[in-house]
Amino acid sequence: MADQSTRNEVLLTRGAEQDLESIHDYIAEFDSPASAEHVLGELKRRLRVHDPTHYAG
């Protein structure tokens, strides 16, 4: 069976990029830099989910 999934391009606005940076900075300050990197990595990974029917919850 052929792969019928489609890829959706996600473009972040400047404001969204700044929000992600703010989230990272907050977590780094009040938890740890490692946690901040982990959370940012997970957010970015979930933005790359290519199945439009996938609910990343």
N, CA, C and O atoms as a Tinker XYZ file with bonds, in Angstrom:
   228  protein
     1  N      0.847000   -1.180000    0.000000    73     2
     2  CA     0.000000    0.000000    0.000000    64     1     3
     3  C      0.893000    1.243000    0.000000    63     2     4     5
     4  O      1.848000    1.321000    0.772000    81     3
     5  N      0.590000    2.188000   -0.843000    73     3     6
     6  CA     1.378000    3.418000   -0.940000    64     5     7
     7  C      1.103000    4.324000    0.246000    63     6     8     9
     8  O      0.005000    4.337000    0.802000    81     7
     9  N      2.109000    5.067000    0.612000    73     7    10
    10  CA     1.971000    6.035000    1.705000    64     9    11
    11  C      1.156000    7.215000    1.195000    63    10    12    13
    12  O      1.576000    7.910000    0.270000    81    11
    13  N     -0.010000    7.443000    1.796000    73    11    14
    14  CA    -0.892000    8.501000    1.337000    64    13    15
    15  C     -0.895000    9.701000    2.277000    63    14    16    17
    16  O     -1.754000   10.576000    2.164000    81    15
    17  N      0.068000    9.749000    3.210000    73    15    18
    18  CA     0.105000   10.885000    4.128000    64    17    19
    19  C      0.571000   12.127000    3.374000    63    18    20    21
    20  O      1.293000   12.035000    2.381000    81    19
    21  N      0.155000   13.260000    3.855000    73    19    22
    22  CA     0.560000   14.510000    3.244000    64    21    23
    23  C      1.340000   15.320000    4.255000    63    22    24    25
    24  O      1.178000   15.150000    5.463000    81    23
    25  N      2.162000   16.178000    3.768000    73    23    26
    26  CA     2.929000   17.058000    4.649000    64    25    27
    27  C      2.317000   18.449000    4.600000    63    26    28    29
    28  O      2.004000   18.982000    3.536000    81    27
    29  N      2.161000   19.011000    5.776000    73    27    30
    30  CA     1.670000   20.378000    5.869000    64    29    31
    31  C      2.807000   21.245000    6.365000    63    30    32    33
    32  O      3.433000   20.939000    7.380000    81    31
    33  N      3.071000   22.308000    5.663000    73    31    34
    34  CA     4.136000   23.214000    6.070000    64    33    35
    35  C      3.604000   24.130000    7.159000    63    34    36    37
    36  O      2.522000   24.704000    7.034000    81    35
    37  N      4.375000   24.259000    8.224000    73    35    38
    38  CA     4.003000   25.140000    9.323000    64    37    39
    39  C      4.953000   26.327000    9.303000    63    38    40    41
    40  O      6.167000   26.172000    9.435000    81    39
    41  N      4.394000   27.492000    9.137000    73    39    42
    42  CA     5.189000   28.710000    9.163000    64    41    43
    43  C      4.885000   29.450000   10.454000    63    42    44    45
    44  O      3.726000   29.730000   10.762000    81    43
    45  N      5.919000   29.761000   11.199000    73    43    46
    46  CA     5.744000   30.488000   12.452000    64    45    47
    47  C      5.918000   31.982000   12.204000    63    46    48    49
    48  O      6.858000   32.414000   11.538000    81    47
    49  N      5.014000   32.741000   12.742000    73    47    50
    50  CA     5.155000   34.192000   12.658000    64    49    51
    51  C      6.278000   34.633000   13.592000    63    50    52    53
    52  O      6.731000   33.869000   14.444000    81    51
    53  N      6.708000   35.850000   13.421000    73    51    54
    54  CA     7.743000   36.402000   14.303000    64    53    55
    55  C      7.251000   36.352000   15.757000    63    54    56    57
    56  O      8.019000   36.036000   16.666000    81    55
    57  N      5.978000   36.664000   15.965000    73    55    58
    58  CA     5.408000   36.622000   17.315000    64    57    59
    59  C      5.427000   35.220000   17.899000    63    58    60    61
    60  O      5.715000   35.040000   19.082000    81    59
    61  N      5.120000   34.223000   17.069000    73    59    62
    62  CA     5.140000   32.839000   17.544000    64    61    63
    63  C      6.561000   32.416000   17.909000    63    62    64    65
    64  O      6.768000   31.741000   18.918000    81    63
    65  N      7.532000   32.806000   17.099000    73    63    66
    66  CA     8.936000   32.511000   17.406000    64    65    67
    67  C      9.338000   33.155000   18.734000    63    66    68    69
    68  O     10.021000   32.538000   19.551000    81    67
    69  N      8.911000   34.393000   18.936000    73    67    70
    70  CA     9.219000   35.086000   20.193000    64    69    71
    71  C      8.535000   34.407000   21.372000    63    70    72    73
    72  O      9.111000   34.322000   22.457000    81    71
    73  N      7.324000   33.927000   21.173000    73    71    74
    74  CA     6.629000   33.190000   22.232000    64    73    75
    75  C      7.394000   31.933000   22.607000    63    74    76    77
    76  O      7.546000   31.629000   23.790000    81    75
    77  N      7.882000   31.195000   21.602000    73    75    78
    78  CA     8.662000   29.991000   21.883000    64    77    79
    79  C      9.943000   30.329000   22.652000    63    78    80    81
    80  O     10.328000   29.613000   23.577000    81    79
    81  N     10.590000   31.413000   22.266000    73    79    82
    82  CA    11.791000   31.843000   22.982000    64    81    83
    83  C     11.456000   32.214000   24.426000    63    82    84    85
    84  O     12.210000   31.889000   25.344000    81    83
    85  N     10.333000   32.888000   24.625000    73    83    86
    86  CA     9.916000   33.269000   25.980000    64    85    87
    87  C      9.610000   32.046000   26.838000    63    86    88    89
    88  O      9.972000   31.997000   28.014000    81    87
    89  N      8.941000   31.062000   26.245000    73    87    90
    90  CA     8.661000   29.816000   26.961000    64    89    91
    91  C      9.970000   29.144000   27.354000    63    90    92    93
    92  O     10.131000   28.703000   28.492000    81    91
    93  N     10.895000   29.069000   26.420000    73    91    94
    94  CA    12.208000   28.472000   26.686000    64    93    95
    95  C     12.901000   29.197000   27.832000    63    94    96    97
    96  O     13.388000   28.565000   28.770000    81    95
    97  N     12.944000   30.513000   27.755000    73    95    98
    98  CA    13.632000   31.302000   28.777000    64    97    99
    99  C     12.997000   31.134000   30.154000    63    98   100   101
   100  O     13.703000   31.054000   31.159000    81    99
   101  N     11.679000   31.082000   30.202000    73    99   102
   102  CA    10.972000   30.915000   31.466000    64   101   103
   103  C     11.309000   29.563000   32.097000    63   102   104   105
   104  O     11.622000   29.479000   33.285000    81   103
   105  N     11.239000   28.518000   31.288000    73   103   106
   106  CA    11.540000   27.185000   31.813000    64   105   107
   107  C     12.995000   27.098000   32.247000    63   106   108   109
   108  O     13.300000   26.506000   33.283000    81   107
   109  N     13.890000   27.681000   31.467000    73   107   110
   110  CA    15.310000   27.659000   31.819000    64   109   111
   111  C     15.566000   28.367000   33.143000    63   110   112   113
   112  O     16.392000   27.916000   33.937000    81   111
   113  N     14.868000   29.467000   33.384000    73   111   114
   114  CA    15.068000   30.228000   34.612000    64   113   115
   115  C     14.462000   29.537000   35.828000    63   114   116   117
   116  O     15.085000   29.486000   36.888000    81   115
   117  N     13.243000   29.004000   35.680000    73   115   118
   118  CA    12.536000   28.479000   36.843000    64   117   119
   119  C     12.627000   26.961000   37.010000    63   118   120   121
   120  O     12.197000   26.426000   38.032000    81   119
   121  N     13.176000   26.269000   36.023000    73   119   122
   122  CA    13.388000   24.828000   36.149000    64   121   123
   123  C     14.853000   24.545000   35.837000    63   122   124   125
   124  O     15.689000   24.509000   36.739000    81   123
   125  N     15.160000   24.346000   34.566000    73   123   126
   126  CA    16.559000   24.124000   34.182000    64   125   127
   127  C     16.710000   24.326000   32.677000    63   126   128   129
   128  O     15.755000   24.164000   31.918000    81   127
   129  N     17.922000   24.681000   32.259000    73   127   130
   130  CA    18.163000   24.818000   30.830000    64   129   131
   131  C     17.904000   23.511000   30.067000    63   130   132   133
   132  O     17.422000   23.536000   28.935000    81   131
   133  N     18.221000   22.381000   30.685000    73   131   134
   134  CA    17.983000   21.099000   30.020000    64   133   135
   135  C     16.488000   20.867000   29.793000    63   134   136   137
   136  O     16.085000   20.400000   28.728000    81   135
   137  N     15.678000   21.190000   30.785000    73   135   138
   138  CA    14.230000   21.055000   30.629000    64   137   139
   139  C     13.716000   21.984000   29.536000    63   138   140   141
   140  O     12.853000   21.605000   28.745000    81   139
   141  N     14.244000   23.185000   29.496000    73   139   142
   142  CA    13.828000   24.152000   28.478000    64   141   143
   143  C     14.143000   23.626000   27.082000    63   142   144   145
   144  O     13.319000   23.748000   26.176000    81   143
   145  N     15.310000   23.051000   26.900000    73   143   146
   146  CA    15.692000   22.493000   25.601000    64   145   147
   147  C     14.786000   21.319000   25.239000    63   146   148   149
   148  O     14.392000   21.165000   24.083000    81   147
   149  N     14.461000   20.496000   26.227000    73   147   150
   150  CA    13.588000   19.349000   25.983000    64   149   151
   151  C     12.201000   19.808000   25.526000    63   150   152   153
   152  O     11.672000   19.307000   24.534000    81   151
   153  N     11.618000   20.757000   26.251000    73   151   154
   154  CA    10.284000   21.243000   25.916000    64   153   155
   155  C     10.284000   21.890000   24.531000    63   154   156   157
   156  O      9.390000   21.627000   23.726000    81   155
   157  N     11.261000   22.720000   24.251000    73   155   158
   158  CA    11.339000   23.376000   22.945000    64   157   159
   159  C     11.484000   22.338000   21.835000    63   158   160   161
   160  O     10.850000   22.447000   20.786000    81   159
   161  N     12.322000   21.334000   22.074000    73   159   162
   162  CA    12.483000   20.270000   21.088000    64   161   163
   163  C     11.188000   19.520000   20.827000    63   162   164   165
   164  O     10.875000   19.199000   19.680000    81   163
   165  N     10.427000   19.237000   21.890000    73   163   166
   166  CA     9.149000   18.546000   21.736000    64   165   167
   167  C      8.133000   19.407000   20.985000    63   166   168   169
   168  O      7.400000   18.911000   20.129000    81   167
   169  N      8.096000   20.689000   21.309000    73   167   170
   170  CA     7.175000   21.579000   20.594000    64   169   171
   171  C      7.495000   21.605000   19.106000    63   170   172   173
   172  O      6.600000   21.501000   18.267000    81   171
   173  N      8.769000   21.743000   18.787000    73   171   174
   174  CA     9.171000   21.786000   17.382000    64   173   175
   175  C      8.917000   20.454000   16.691000    63   174   176   177
   176  O      8.527000   20.425000   15.524000    81   175
   177  N      9.136000   19.353000   17.402000    73   175   178
   178  CA     8.886000   18.027000   16.824000    64   177   179
   179  C      7.400000   17.873000   16.497000    63   178   180   181
   180  O      7.046000   17.351000   15.439000    81   179
   181  N      6.549000   18.319000   17.388000    73   179   182
   182  CA     5.108000   18.189000   17.163000    64   181   183
   183  C      4.625000   19.105000   16.040000    63   182   184   185
   184  O      3.622000   18.807000   15.391000    81   183
   185  N      5.306000   20.184000   15.810000    73   183   186
   186  CA     4.946000   21.046000   14.682000    64   185   187
   187  C      5.237000   20.356000   13.355000    63   186   188   189
   188  O      4.649000   20.699000   12.330000    81   187
   189  N      6.141000   19.390000   13.376000    73   187   190
   190  CA     6.489000   18.676000   12.144000    64   189   191
   191  C      5.620000   17.450000   11.899000    63   190   192   193
   192  O      5.841000   16.741000   10.916000    81   191
   193  N      4.638000   17.172000   12.758000    73   191   194
   194  CA     3.739000   16.035000   12.534000    64   193   195
   195  C      3.081000   16.219000   11.182000    63   194   196   197
   196  O      2.457000   17.250000   10.929000    81   195
   197  N      3.215000   15.231000   10.311000    73   195   198
   198  CA     2.751000   15.407000    8.940000    64   197   199
   199  C      1.397000   14.799000    8.638000    63   198   200   201
   200  O      0.888000   14.983000    7.532000    81   199
   201  N      0.794000   14.086000    9.568000    73   199   202
   202  CA    -0.508000   13.488000    9.343000    64   201   203
   203  C     -1.585000   14.438000    9.863000    63   202   204   205
   204  O     -1.692000   14.626000   11.075000    81   203
   205  N     -2.372000   15.032000    9.000000    73   203   206
   206  CA    -3.363000   16.012000    9.447000    64   205   207
   207  C     -4.455000   15.396000   10.325000    63   206   208   209
   208  O     -5.197000   16.129000   10.979000    81   207
   209  N     -4.564000   14.077000   10.353000    73   207   210
   210  CA    -5.562000   13.450000   11.200000    64   209   211
   211  C     -4.994000   13.044000   12.562000    63   210   212   213
   212  O     -5.722000   12.542000   13.419000    81   211
   213  N     -3.704000   13.262000   12.752000    73   211   214
   214  CA    -3.040000   12.903000   13.999000    64   213   215
   215  C     -3.306000   13.971000   15.057000    63   214   216   217
   216  O     -3.054000   15.155000   14.836000    81   215
   217  N     -3.805000   13.549000   16.178000    73   215   218
   218  CA    -4.042000   14.477000   17.283000    64   217   219
   219  C     -2.904000   14.322000   18.284000    63   218   220   221
   220  O     -2.829000   13.323000   19.000000    81   219
   221  N     -2.030000   15.303000   18.331000    73   219   222
   222  CA    -0.823000   15.203000   19.149000    64   221   223
   223  C     -1.102000   15.473000   20.626000    63   222   224   225
   224  O     -0.189000   15.381000   21.447000    81   223
   225  N     -2.333000   15.800000   20.979000    73   223   226
   226  CA    -2.832000   15.979000   22.320000    64   225   227
   227  C     -1.904000   16.480000   23.287000    63   226   228
   228  O     -2.261000   16.657000   24.451000    81   227
